Amino acid sequence: MRGFFEPKSVAVVGVSNSLDNLGWLISANLQTFGYGGSVYEVGRHGGSVFGRPIYRSLTEIPDPIDLAVLLTPAPVVPDLVEECGRLGIRRVVIESGGFDEFGEEGLRLADRVREVAGRHQIRFIGPNCLGVFNAHSGLATPFGPLEPGIRPGGISVLSQSGGVMMTILNALTSEGLGVSKMVSMGNKLDVDENDLLEFLIEDPETTAICMYLEGISGGRRLLDLARRAEKPIIVHKSNTGAAAHRIAASHTAALAADDRVVDGAFRQVGIARVRGIRAMMHYLKALSLPPMRGSGVAVLSRSGGDAVIAADECERLGLELVDLPQDFLDQAQGRLRANVIRLTNPMDLGDIFDLDVYHDLAEATLAMDQVDGMVFMNTYVGGPEGSGAEVLFRQMHHLSERTGKPVAAHADTSEAEVSRLKKVLPGPIFDEPAAAVQALVLRRDHRRDVSADTGRPDGPADRPLVEEVLARCRGEGRHLLLPEALAVAAAYGVPVAAGRPAADEGETVAAAAEVGYPVALKVVGRDLSHKSDVGGVRLDLGGEAALREAYREMIATVAARAPGASIGGVLVQPMAPAGRDMIIGARFDPDFGHVVLAGMGGIFVEVLGDAALRVAPFGSATAEAMLRELRAYRLLEGVRGQAPADVPALVEVVGAVTRLVTDFPEIREIDLNPVRVMDAGEGCLALDARMLLGLPPSG
Amino acid sequence: MRGFFEPKSVAVVGVSNSLDNLGWLISANLQTFGYGGSVYEVGRHGGSVFGRPIYRSLTEIPDPIDLAVLLTPAPVVPDLVEECGRLGIRRVVIESGGFDEFGEEGLRLADRVREVAGRHQIRFIGPNCLGVFNAHSGLATPFGPLEPGIRPGGISVLSQSGGVMMTILNALTSEGLGVSKMVSMGNKLDVDENDLLEFLIEDPETTAICMYLEGISGGRRLLDLARRAEKPIIVHKSNTGAAAHRIAASHTAALAADDRVVDGAFRQVGIARVRGIRAMMHYLKALSLPPMRGSGVAVLSRSGGDAVIAADECERLGLELVDLPQDFLDQAQGRLRANVIRLTNPMDLGDIFDLDVYHDLAEATLAMDQVDGMVFMNTYVGGPEGSGAEVLFRQMHHLSERTGKPVAAHADTSEAEVSRLKKVLPGPIFDEPAAAVQALVLRRDHRRDVSADTGRPDGPADRPLVEEVLARCRGEGRHLLLPEALAVAAAYGVPVAAGRPAADEGETVAAAAEVGYPVALKVVGRDLSHKSDVGGVRLDLGGEAALREAYREMIATVAARAPGASIGGVLVQPMAPAGRDMIIGARFDPDFGHVVLAGMGGIFVEVLGDAALRVAPFGSATAEAMLRELRAYRLLEGVRGQAPADVPALVEVVGAVTRLVTDFPEIREIDLNPVRVMDAGEGCLALDARMLLGLPPSG
């Protein structure tokens, strides 16, 4: 990838000196940003730009070319790439639009470009993009003017949209954050975010990586790369709407809509997900602070109002305003001028006009063990008080660096002054009290959910049994029947309410006698995985008479409601003991592979969508974290004197589901619903199970 | 109040020409902002400022004074106010600190000031404040320098904190929003937000009102004023933390913690509550757009990425991207240059370089019936393209005004250019795609929950019965016992599971035989309102043996767990039919008076805090809105084929509770928990009830 960022020579194809020529703007940018390599322009009308000739073809250029940038009508691009290949040019940026994003003809052109490039071992960025910007080398291929004031630095950016790349560049410049490398990736026909991410993770000039993605190319690789990266990776993944339109085949599928999978997967590997560029900048600033090791915070403010607002936000986000020692407060009190404020934490320093006192108080506060981070807020008028404030903010930055504890600084002053500070200070400035508090929380929680247990979890696994069931289903071109699904789950260590299958009313009565009343009755059939919806479930049948009536009524109802389905009998299960009902499931996600889901059944998933997701495989530490992440976790712990539930048994079920989809990726969807969890020590029981295979069902 | 904003003469007391004198800064501000009235300075050292003499006392001033501004040490303030009174000065601003916010001595000073002012019919602002700023008259009493660039306009601001008033002033200036009047109210010893709000609502120069409040003075009056105001009222109420520390005596009390009451009350009267000054500015900008009458939206963008991001946000917030007619899209497609983009909604206009086309497309789109509002996003480089963009944004503003449909405009450009636009454009500019979408939603939903049904709801009300019960309790210095609370609820039309009281085991068995097994058993006693916590509830007792055992065990457990309590017998209730359990309650809030609460029992309130609150009294339309506001409402409607619950019966219960606290304000707390709601048409039943009186319980 380095070839894209540090070429010694660049050919820009599609240049003329017509007024509305866009290729010309690329040459202008290379000039503006002081690109030090050789630049050659190519355009079929010839002429000259910047005192250089415009060559009529790449072949006319007398020197070797490291990078070709193409901005011509789409139909001529494949031949140009062919020409690059013949000339030994191995890096190409294709900025033209009109490819796979634009109809049938475009798709054909895209295929041709890919074929030609592959044949010549050419790597290319685009098409439909702005290409590359390297603030350090001055390489700038966008065909539009760039805002002035860009500061070279450590932040690299990958964007699927050229417009959003420019938005990010503007935002970085406004925040005074320095840029290393930026790529507008366009259609990602060849080079994608993973190729570039891998390079940037190793790139010594890059200290943090931002991405704007509308779709994910190779989610699995993205996760592997991100997990290993030490640098902050901050992603705005948009285009979330489509997920809502998918038709969901099960609870697990409905809950694991794509965007929630992205959330879970990113959390799992420590990618910070943001919604919007402002939030991206905020995260970048927060992560430039030293890590916060606990939740103890001190607030120093020159405005009482700001102090109150910051304290509210601390409480809302779970930071603890630590009690400062009384002798320290008494000493500080002695530094006040009018002595009309009582000091506490948050400290209202509005009555102190000697800025050195702020520094001393901040230093003493940061030296306290119980203080893990600090919010420092300075209220002042720009212009006259700016230089003093600047000194103070620098001092806070150095204190933060020296103590290794984050100091989030807020300047409560004019917009122009904040803008100025952002450009001159070595550390971040936050523009609201709440933003400063939030930064500490982000810093504290960054990569909190990254865990090392990424292997297949150990546990029971009767592979031959599962293989046999799957082979039978595959042979008959169907998904698993209820008893099969329960058997497969059991083979991997899930305790199940197995019950007994029965083919007719007589067998049903006999089966009930064996399992013992009261019983549950469930219809079994190849197109009947949604049993409840067609009236195929009867619970709590206390005796033979009730059972017979329920059987007849159920068969009639199912036949009426699902006329095409073939009823293959019923399953007679003993009624399970009382407990809390959970859903444990998995489904195959096209971006990330199998995703495992846990949630509390009934209200929580149906009404609240309260579910935790992780990409498989993972071990029990992650499974436990999933359960703790649920809002319903308090119910598992037991509220109002209720006994706690058997969470370890539930963790084993999550492990079993993880093992199953790891060993048998052809299982596309698992839905154990409900899994009834008894009190601690008493285990759990899957009462129902659906499993779908990645096969077209025969009918 | 007008006297505070438009005095013809001002005396500033506490001025010297020492370098660190703060009073001097007030005179400087009056000068800077061109205050046209007479200004007199007073200071005990005499001297001169701005070529005027500093009088040694107010009495030395030869002319009449409309407004005195005091900035002296607190101890001399009462005498100064006395002097104002004798001189006939009826408006005073007290900026000095050191009063009720600062210890015992300060409290005494505060009392003296209040007494003196009352005696002389003086109205005063403060103490501990920055006083008044009127951008139209140039009256500026803050004792600190103000940022330059303030634009006179229609927005008035009331702030409890001087620092936050300055923050808001800076924010308004940055946003290019014009200021009318601002008041830093400080300790609000006399003039409070309601006095000023009442004036501003009538003030023709004020078009919108912003407030920053740390505490509420007279919540009831605030609500009455706000309900009648046509102008937008936007409030940042901070200082929310303390609420969490209150000890909660019941579910209702726990759920109705102060900050949630503020949320509910503000919603009820159409006050927009914001958290932070950035959000305040955003709301102001949103409310300056025409109202949005539906949810149909069109997105026009010059950047494909921005279009995707805006579409995501529309979906997230429930705006509908309407289908644009195909012939319109075809026509628009013809205006593209390279023709490499397929138009839809959101419309990616990146391929159009003729700005007139944007205007034409926007006009045609706004003319469509199904379009209720539009997001318009222009991506461009500041400087060179700025003037064209400015014209376009002006056109969008005029289209918005002409069509009466909101157009939320986003400028995706440099910070400096956005800053420039904010100052020159007649309408708002939003700085993120999501912010523009959010503005439309705020505009659509503003005052949505304001309803006119503010009277006591009609319904059953057996006043004499309730009076008798309350008199008995009052006489015995205690709260209501369980049977009394149920009787009072029943007297106001709540269907209750009344049951039969019993004094010993024998009576209990007889009572059970009368109400019919299975029964519930609940302990009754004056200090036993938390029955469950002391083991005082037994459910589902199927026969005499079980009942006797439960009785003995319950009495023993309660005696052991609540040793001081006097057990006054038990209540034997028939077991209620199955249904959904709700909590309906009320409590007295010191700021707003009685607040009524509705929530779903069990999980929803305990784990999720899902509750709706309104200030009483109100009618059935508001009661219905409360229930619909609950996340649990879907469960009342019936999920997964469940029958809907009897919501009208529940609305009646809310009405009964509202009537009760309206007729008997001494009832400080009501907790009907659970209220079991049966299926539609089958009513509901309060199974348990707690009522506390506003009396010190005798023991």
JSON list of N, CA and C in Angstrom, two decimals, chain A residues 102 147 167 174 238-241 244 277-278 312 315 339 381-382 412 415 419 431-432 603-604 606 608 631 634 640, chain B residues 102 145 147 167 174 238-241 244 277-278 312 315 339 382 412 415 419 431-432 603-604 606 608 631 634 640:
[
{"chain": "A", "resi": 102, "resn": "PHE", "atom": "N", "xyz": [-23.54, 2.23, -11.18]},
{"chain": "A", "resi": 102, "resn": "PHE", "atom": "CA", "xyz": [-24.42, 2.87, -12.15]},
{"chain": "A", "resi": 102, "resn": "PHE", "atom": "C", "xyz": [-24.82, 1.90, -13.27]},
{"chain": "A", "resi": 147, "resn": "GLU", "atom": "N", "xyz": [-9.73, 22.93, 1.37]},
{"chain": "A", "resi": 147, "resn": "GLU", "atom": "CA", "xyz": [-9.67, 24.10, 2.26]},
{"chain": "A", "resi": 147, "resn": "GLU", "atom": "C", "xyz": [-8.23, 24.32, 2.72]},
{"chain": "A", "resi": 167, "resn": "THR", "atom": "N", "xyz": [-15.40, 16.44, 4.42]},
{"chain": "A", "resi": 167, "resn": "THR", "atom": "CA", "xyz": [-16.00, 16.88, 5.68]},
{"chain": "A", "resi": 167, "resn": "THR", "atom": "C", "xyz": [-15.06, 16.58, 6.84]},
{"chain": "A", "resi": 174, "resn": "SER", "atom": "N", "xyz": [-10.47, 22.29, 11.60]},
{"chain": "A", "resi": 174, "resn": "SER", "atom": "CA", "xyz": [-11.12, 23.17, 12.57]},
{"chain": "A", "resi": 174, "resn": "SER", "atom": "C", "xyz": [-10.70, 22.83, 13.99]},
{"chain": "A", "resi": 238, "resn": "SER", "atom": "N", "xyz": [-22.32, 4.13, 8.28]},
{"chain": "A", "resi": 238, "resn": "SER", "atom": "CA", "xyz": [-23.66, 4.64, 7.98]},
{"chain": "A", "resi": 238, "resn": "SER", "atom": "C", "xyz": [-24.42, 3.62, 7.15]},
{"chain": "A", "resi": 239, "resn": "ASN", "atom": "N", "xyz": [-25.50, 4.07, 6.52]},
{"chain": "A", "resi": 239, "resn": "ASN", "atom": "CA", "xyz": [-26.28, 3.20, 5.66]},
{"chain": "A", "resi": 239, "resn": "ASN", "atom": "C", "xyz": [-26.93, 2.10, 6.48]},
{"chain": "A", "resi": 240, "resn": "THR", "atom": "N", "xyz": [-27.49, 2.49, 7.61]},
{"chain": "A", "resi": 240, "resn": "THR", "atom": "CA", "xyz": [-28.04, 1.53, 8.54]},
{"chain": "A", "resi": 240, "resn": "THR", "atom": "C", "xyz": [-29.51, 1.23, 8.25]},
{"chain": "A", "resi": 241, "resn": "GLY", "atom": "N", "xyz": [-30.10, 2.05, 7.40]},
{"chain": "A", "resi": 241, "resn": "GLY", "atom": "CA", "xyz": [-31.54, 1.95, 7.21]},
{"chain": "A", "resi": 241, "resn": "GLY", "atom": "C", "xyz": [-32.01, 0.63, 6.64]},
{"chain": "A", "resi": 244, "resn": "ALA", "atom": "N", "xyz": [-33.57, -2.47, 8.51]},
{"chain": "A", "resi": 244, "resn": "ALA", "atom": "CA", "xyz": [-34.92, -2.51, 9.04]},
{"chain": "A", "resi": 244, "resn": "ALA", "atom": "C", "xyz": [-35.90, -3.17, 8.08]},
{"chain": "A", "resi": 277, "resn": "ILE", "atom": "N", "xyz": [-19.64, 13.10, 12.22]},
{"chain": "A", "resi": 277, "resn": "ILE", "atom": "CA", "xyz": [-18.25, 13.54, 12.19]},
{"chain": "A", "resi": 277, "resn": "ILE", "atom": "C", "xyz": [-17.91, 14.35, 13.44]},
{"chain": "A", "resi": 278, "resn": "ARG", "atom": "N", "xyz": [-18.89, 15.05, 13.97]},
{"chain": "A", "resi": 278, "resn": "ARG", "atom": "CA", "xyz": [-18.64, 15.78, 15.22]},
{"chain": "A", "resi": 278, "resn": "ARG", "atom": "C", "xyz": [-18.26, 14.78, 16.32]},
{"chain": "A", "resi": 312, "resn": "ASP", "atom": "N", "xyz": [-23.70, 17.45, 37.16]},
{"chain": "A", "resi": 312, "resn": "ASP", "atom": "CA", "xyz": [-24.85, 16.69, 36.67]},
{"chain": "A", "resi": 312, "resn": "ASP", "atom": "C", "xyz": [-24.40, 15.59, 35.72]},
{"chain": "A", "resi": 315, "resn": "GLU", "atom": "N", "xyz": [-22.65, 12.69, 37.36]},
{"chain": "A", "resi": 315, "resn": "GLU", "atom": "CA", "xyz": [-23.58, 11.77, 38.01]},
{"chain": "A", "resi": 315, "resn": "GLU", "atom": "C", "xyz": [-24.32, 10.93, 36.98]},
{"chain": "A", "resi": 339, "resn": "ASN", "atom": "N", "xyz": [-13.75, 35.81, 49.12]},
{"chain": "A", "resi": 339, "resn": "ASN", "atom": "CA", "xyz": [-14.14, 34.78, 50.10]},
{"chain": "A", "resi": 339, "resn": "ASN", "atom": "C", "xyz": [-15.66, 34.71, 50.26]},
{"chain": "A", "resi": 381, "resn": "VAL", "atom": "N", "xyz": [-12.98, 36.08, 28.78]},
{"chain": "A", "resi": 381, "resn": "VAL", "atom": "CA", "xyz": [-13.26, 36.81, 27.56]},
{"chain": "A", "resi": 381, "resn": "VAL", "atom": "C", "xyz": [-12.08, 36.62, 26.62]},
{"chain": "A", "resi": 382, "resn": "GLY", "atom": "N", "xyz": [-12.36, 36.34, 25.36]},
{"chain": "A", "resi": 382, "resn": "GLY", "atom": "CA", "xyz": [-11.29, 36.16, 24.38]},
{"chain": "A", "resi": 382, "resn": "GLY", "atom": "C", "xyz": [-10.40, 37.40, 24.37]},
{"chain": "A", "resi": 412, "resn": "ASP", "atom": "N", "xyz": [-14.71, 28.20, 28.20]},
{"chain": "A", "resi": 412, "resn": "ASP", "atom": "CA", "xyz": [-16.03, 28.83, 28.09]},
{"chain": "A", "resi": 412, "resn": "ASP", "atom": "C", "xyz": [-15.80, 30.28, 27.69]},
{"chain": "A", "resi": 415, "resn": "GLU", "atom": "N", "xyz": [-16.56, 31.91, 20.42]},
{"chain": "A", "resi": 415, "resn": "GLU", "atom": "CA", "xyz": [-16.27, 30.92, 19.40]},
{"chain": "A", "resi": 415, "resn": "GLU", "atom": "C", "xyz": [-14.91, 31.17, 18.76]},
{"chain": "A", "resi": 419, "resn": "SER", "atom": "N", "xyz": [-11.77, 28.59, 18.76]},
{"chain": "A", "resi": 419, "resn": "SER", "atom": "CA", "xyz": [-11.19, 28.26, 17.46]},
{"chain": "A", "resi": 419, "resn": "SER", "atom": "C", "xyz": [-9.67, 28.50, 17.47]},
{"chain": "A", "resi": 431, "resn": "ASP", "atom": "N", "xyz": [-15.74, 22.02, 24.03]},
{"chain": "A", "resi": 431, "resn": "ASP", "atom": "CA", "xyz": [-16.50, 23.27, 23.97]},
{"chain": "A", "resi": 431, "resn": "ASP", "atom": "C", "xyz": [-17.81, 23.25, 24.75]},
{"chain": "A", "resi": 432, "resn": "GLU", "atom": "N", "xyz": [-18.01, 22.24, 25.59]},
{"chain": "A", "resi": 432, "resn": "GLU", "atom": "CA", "xyz": [-19.12, 22.26, 26.54]},
{"chain": "A", "resi": 432, "resn": "GLU", "atom": "C", "xyz": [-18.66, 21.53, 27.80]},
{"chain": "A", "resi": 603, "resn": "ILE", "atom": "N", "xyz": [-41.15, -9.84, 27.02]},
{"chain": "A", "resi": 603, "resn": "ILE", "atom": "CA", "xyz": [-41.15, -8.39, 26.98]},
{"chain": "A", "resi": 603, "resn": "ILE", "atom": "C", "xyz": [-39.84, -7.78, 26.51]},
{"chain": "A", "resi": 604, "resn": "PHE", "atom": "N", "xyz": [-38.73, -8.28, 27.08]},
{"chain": "A", "resi": 604, "resn": "PHE", "atom": "CA", "xyz": [-37.47, -7.59, 26.86]},
{"chain": "A", "resi": 604, "resn": "PHE", "atom": "C", "xyz": [-37.03, -7.59, 25.41]},
{"chain": "A", "resi": 606, "resn": "GLU", "atom": "N", "xyz": [-39.11, -8.50, 22.81]},
{"chain": "A", "resi": 606, "resn": "GLU", "atom": "CA", "xyz": [-40.20, -8.09, 21.91]},
{"chain": "A", "resi": 606, "resn": "GLU", "atom": "C", "xyz": [-40.43, -6.59, 21.95]},
{"chain": "A", "resi": 608, "resn": "LEU", "atom": "N", "xyz": [-38.49, -4.26, 23.85]},
{"chain": "A", "resi": 608, "resn": "LEU", "atom": "CA", "xyz": [-37.34, -3.39, 24.07]},
{"chain": "A", "resi": 608, "resn": "LEU", "atom": "C", "xyz": [-36.14, -3.70, 23.19]},
{"chain": "A", "resi": 631, "resn": "ARG", "atom": "N", "xyz": [-29.98, -5.12, 29.74]},
{"chain": "A", "resi": 631, "resn": "ARG", "atom": "CA", "xyz": [-30.73, -4.38, 30.74]},
{"chain": "A", "resi": 631, "resn": "ARG", "atom": "C", "xyz": [-31.45, -5.37, 31.66]},
{"chain": "A", "resi": 634, "resn": "ARG", "atom": "N", "xyz": [-30.33, -7.42, 35.56]},
{"chain": "A", "resi": 634, "resn": "ARG", "atom": "CA", "xyz": [-30.78, -7.25, 36.95]},
{"chain": "A", "resi": 634, "resn": "ARG", "atom": "C", "xyz": [-31.80, -8.31, 37.33]},
{"chain": "A", "resi": 640, "resn": "ARG", "atom": "N", "xyz": [-35.79, -7.48, 44.23]},
{"chain": "A", "resi": 640, "resn": "ARG", "atom": "CA", "xyz": [-36.77, -7.55, 45.31]},
{"chain": "A", "resi": 640, "resn": "ARG", "atom": "C", "xyz": [-36.76, -8.91, 46.01]},
{"chain": "B", "resi": 102, "resn": "PHE", "atom": "N", "xyz": [-24.09, 31.85, 51.21]},
{"chain": "B", "resi": 102, "resn": "PHE", "atom": "CA", "xyz": [-22.82, 31.79, 51.93]},
{"chain": "B", "resi": 102, "resn": "PHE", "atom": "C", "xyz": [-23.00, 31.88, 53.44]},
{"chain": "B", "resi": 145, "resn": "PRO", "atom": "N", "xyz": [-16.16, 42.16, 31.22]},
{"chain": "B", "resi": 145, "resn": "PRO", "atom": "CA", "xyz": [-16.21, 42.57, 29.81]},
{"chain": "B", "resi": 145, "resn": "PRO", "atom": "C", "xyz": [-17.10, 41.60, 29.03]},
{"chain": "B", "resi": 147, "resn": "GLU", "atom": "N", "xyz": [-18.10, 39.91, 25.24]},
{"chain": "B", "resi": 147, "resn": "GLU", "atom": "CA", "xyz": [-17.51, 39.68, 23.92]},
{"chain": "B", "resi": 147, "resn": "GLU", "atom": "C", "xyz": [-18.12, 40.64, 22.91]},
{"chain": "B", "resi": 167, "resn": "THR", "atom": "N", "xyz": [-22.09, 32.46, 28.74]},
{"chain": "B", "resi": 167, "resn": "THR", "atom": "CA", "xyz": [-21.95, 31.35, 27.79]},
{"chain": "B", "resi": 167, "resn": "THR", "atom": "C", "xyz": [-23.05, 31.43, 26.73]},
{"chain": "B", "resi": 174, "resn": "SER", "atom": "N", "xyz": [-22.22, 33.57, 18.29]},
{"chain": "B", "resi": 174, "resn": "SER", "atom": "CA", "xyz": [-21.59, 32.65, 17.34]},
{"chain": "B", "resi": 174, "resn": "SER", "atom": "C", "xyz": [-22.59, 32.16, 16.30]},
{"chain": "B", "resi": 238, "resn": "SER", "atom": "N", "xyz": [-30.61, 22.52, 35.31]},
{"chain": "B", "resi": 238, "resn": "SER", "atom": "CA", "xyz": [-29.51, 21.68, 35.76]},
{"chain": "B", "resi": 238, "resn": "SER", "atom": "C", "xyz": [-29.70, 21.35, 37.23]},
{"chain": "B", "resi": 239, "resn": "ASN", "atom": "N", "xyz": [-28.61, 20.89, 37.86]},
{"chain": "B", "resi": 239, "resn": "ASN", "atom": "CA", "xyz": [-28.67, 20.58, 39.29]},
{"chain": "B", "resi": 239, "resn": "ASN", "atom": "C", "xyz": [-29.60, 19.40, 39.53]},
{"chain": "B", "resi": 240, "resn": "THR", "atom": "N", "xyz": [-29.46, 18.40, 38.68]},
{"chain": "B", "resi": 240, "resn": "THR", "atom": "CA", "xyz": [-30.36, 17.26, 38.72]},
{"chain": "B", "resi": 240, "resn": "THR", "atom": "C", "xyz": [-29.86, 16.18, 39.66]},
{"chain": "B", "resi": 241, "resn": "GLY", "atom": "N", "xyz": [-28.60, 16.30, 40.05]},
{"chain": "B", "resi": 241, "resn": "GLY", "atom": "CA", "xyz": [-27.98, 15.20, 40.79]},
{"chain": "B", "resi": 241, "resn": "GLY", "atom": "C", "xyz": [-28.64, 14.92, 42.13]},
{"chain": "B", "resi": 244, "resn": "ALA", "atom": "N", "xyz": [-31.22, 12.06, 43.06]},
{"chain": "B", "resi": 244, "resn": "ALA", "atom": "CA", "xyz": [-30.88, 10.65, 43.20]},
{"chain": "B", "resi": 244, "resn": "ALA", "atom": "C", "xyz": [-30.64, 10.27, 44.65]},
{"chain": "B", "resi": 277, "resn": "ILE", "atom": "N", "xyz": [-25.95, 24.11, 26.43]},
{"chain": "B", "resi": 277, "resn": "ILE", "atom": "CA", "xyz": [-26.19, 25.34, 25.68]},
{"chain": "B", "resi": 277, "resn": "ILE", "atom": "C", "xyz": [-26.16, 25.08, 24.17]},
{"chain": "B", "resi": 278, "resn": "ARG", "atom": "N", "xyz": [-25.36, 24.10, 23.76]},
{"chain": "B", "resi": 278, "resn": "ARG", "atom": "CA", "xyz": [-25.37, 23.75, 22.34]},
{"chain": "B", "resi": 278, "resn": "ARG", "atom": "C", "xyz": [-26.76, 23.28, 21.93]},
{"chain": "B", "resi": 312, "resn": "ASP", "atom": "N", "xyz": [-30.18, 7.85, 7.06]},
{"chain": "B", "resi": 312, "resn": "ASP", "atom": "CA", "xyz": [-30.11, 7.04, 8.29]},
{"chain": "B", "resi": 312, "resn": "ASP", "atom": "C", "xyz": [-30.83, 7.74, 9.43]},
{"chain": "B", "resi": 315, "resn": "GLU", "atom": "N", "xyz": [-34.59, 7.76, 9.15]},
{"chain": "B", "resi": 315, "resn": "GLU", "atom": "CA", "xyz": [-35.18, 6.47, 9.54]},
{"chain": "B", "resi": 315, "resn": "GLU", "atom": "C", "xyz": [-35.16, 6.29, 11.05]},
{"chain": "B", "resi": 339, "resn": "ASN", "atom": "N", "xyz": [-24.05, 12.53, -15.75]},
{"chain": "B", "resi": 339, "resn": "ASN", "atom": "CA", "xyz": [-25.07, 11.49, -15.75]},
{"chain": "B", "resi": 339, "resn": "ASN", "atom": "C", "xyz": [-24.55, 10.16, -15.24]},
{"chain": "B", "resi": 382, "resn": "GLY", "atom": "N", "xyz": [-15.19, 26.89, 1.06]},
{"chain": "B", "resi": 382, "resn": "GLY", "atom": "CA", "xyz": [-15.44, 28.27, 1.49]},
{"chain": "B", "resi": 382, "resn": "GLY", "atom": "C", "xyz": [-14.84, 29.24, 0.46]},
{"chain": "B", "resi": 412, "resn": "ASP", "atom": "N", "xyz": [-21.90, 22.00, 4.35]},
{"chain": "B", "resi": 412, "resn": "ASP", "atom": "CA", "xyz": [-20.78, 21.10, 4.58]},
{"chain": "B", "resi": 412, "resn": "ASP", "atom": "C", "xyz": [-19.54, 21.77, 3.99]},
{"chain": "B", "resi": 415, "resn": "GLU", "atom": "N", "xyz": [-15.10, 25.44, 8.76]},
{"chain": "B", "resi": 415, "resn": "GLU", "atom": "CA", "xyz": [-15.64, 26.06, 9.96]},
{"chain": "B", "resi": 415, "resn": "GLU", "atom": "C", "xyz": [-15.79, 27.57, 9.77]},
{"chain": "B", "resi": 419, "resn": "SER", "atom": "N", "xyz": [-19.25, 29.69, 9.99]},
{"chain": "B", "resi": 419, "resn": "SER", "atom": "CA", "xyz": [-19.29, 30.81, 10.92]},
{"chain": "B", "resi": 419, "resn": "SER", "atom": "C", "xyz": [-19.75, 32.09, 10.21]},
{"chain": "B", "resi": 431, "resn": "ASP", "atom": "N", "xyz": [-24.89, 22.38, 11.25]},
{"chain": "B", "resi": 431, "resn": "ASP", "atom": "CA", "xyz": [-23.53, 22.01, 10.88]},
{"chain": "B", "resi": 431, "resn": "ASP", "atom": "C", "xyz": [-23.26, 20.52, 10.81]},
{"chain": "B", "resi": 432, "resn": "GLU", "atom": "N", "xyz": [-24.32, 19.71, 10.82]},
{"chain": "B", "resi": 432, "resn": "GLU", "atom": "CA", "xyz": [-24.19, 18.29, 10.53]},
{"chain": "B", "resi": 432, "resn": "GLU", "atom": "C", "xyz": [-25.46, 17.84, 9.82]},
{"chain": "B", "resi": 603, "resn": "ILE", "atom": "N", "xyz": [-41.10, -5.56, 36.31]},
{"chain": "B", "resi": 603, "resn": "ILE", "atom": "CA", "xyz": [-39.90, -5.28, 35.54]},
{"chain": "B", "resi": 603, "resn": "ILE", "atom": "C", "xyz": [-39.80, -3.84, 35.05]},
{"chain": "B", "resi": 604, "resn": "PHE", "atom": "N", "xyz": [-40.89, -3.34, 34.49]},
{"chain": "B", "resi": 604, "resn": "PHE", "atom": "CA", "xyz": [-40.78, -2.07, 33.78]},
{"chain": "B", "resi": 604, "resn": "PHE", "atom": "C", "xyz": [-40.41, -0.91, 34.69]},
{"chain": "B", "resi": 606, "resn": "GLU", "atom": "N", "xyz": [-39.26, -1.34, 37.92]},
{"chain": "B", "resi": 606, "resn": "GLU", "atom": "CA", "xyz": [-38.12, -1.67, 38.77]},
{"chain": "B", "resi": 606, "resn": "GLU", "atom": "C", "xyz": [-36.82, -1.62, 38.00]},
{"chain": "B", "resi": 608, "resn": "LEU", "atom": "N", "xyz": [-36.48, -0.67, 34.58]},
{"chain": "B", "resi": 608, "resn": "LEU", "atom": "CA", "xyz": [-36.34, 0.30, 33.50]},
{"chain": "B", "resi": 608, "resn": "LEU", "atom": "C", "xyz": [-36.77, 1.72, 33.87]},
{"chain": "B", "resi": 631, "resn": "ARG", "atom": "N", "xyz": [-43.06, 2.91, 27.41]},
{"chain": "B", "resi": 631, "resn": "ARG", "atom": "CA", "xyz": [-42.53, 1.86, 26.54]},
{"chain": "B", "resi": 631, "resn": "ARG", "atom": "C", "xyz": [-43.38, 0.60, 26.67]},
{"chain": "B", "resi": 634, "resn": "ARG", "atom": "N", "xyz": [-47.03, -1.01, 24.50]},
{"chain": "B", "resi": 634, "resn": "ARG", "atom": "CA", "xyz": [-47.22, -2.11, 23.54]},
{"chain": "B", "resi": 634, "resn": "ARG", "atom": "C", "xyz": [-47.78, -3.34, 24.24]},
{"chain": "B", "resi": 640, "resn": "ARG", "atom": "N", "xyz": [-48.02, -10.24, 20.17]},
{"chain": "B", "resi": 640, "resn": "ARG", "atom": "CA", "xyz": [-48.07, -11.65, 19.79]},
{"chain": "B", "resi": 640, "resn": "ARG", "atom": "C", "xyz": [-49.45, -12.27, 20.01]}
]
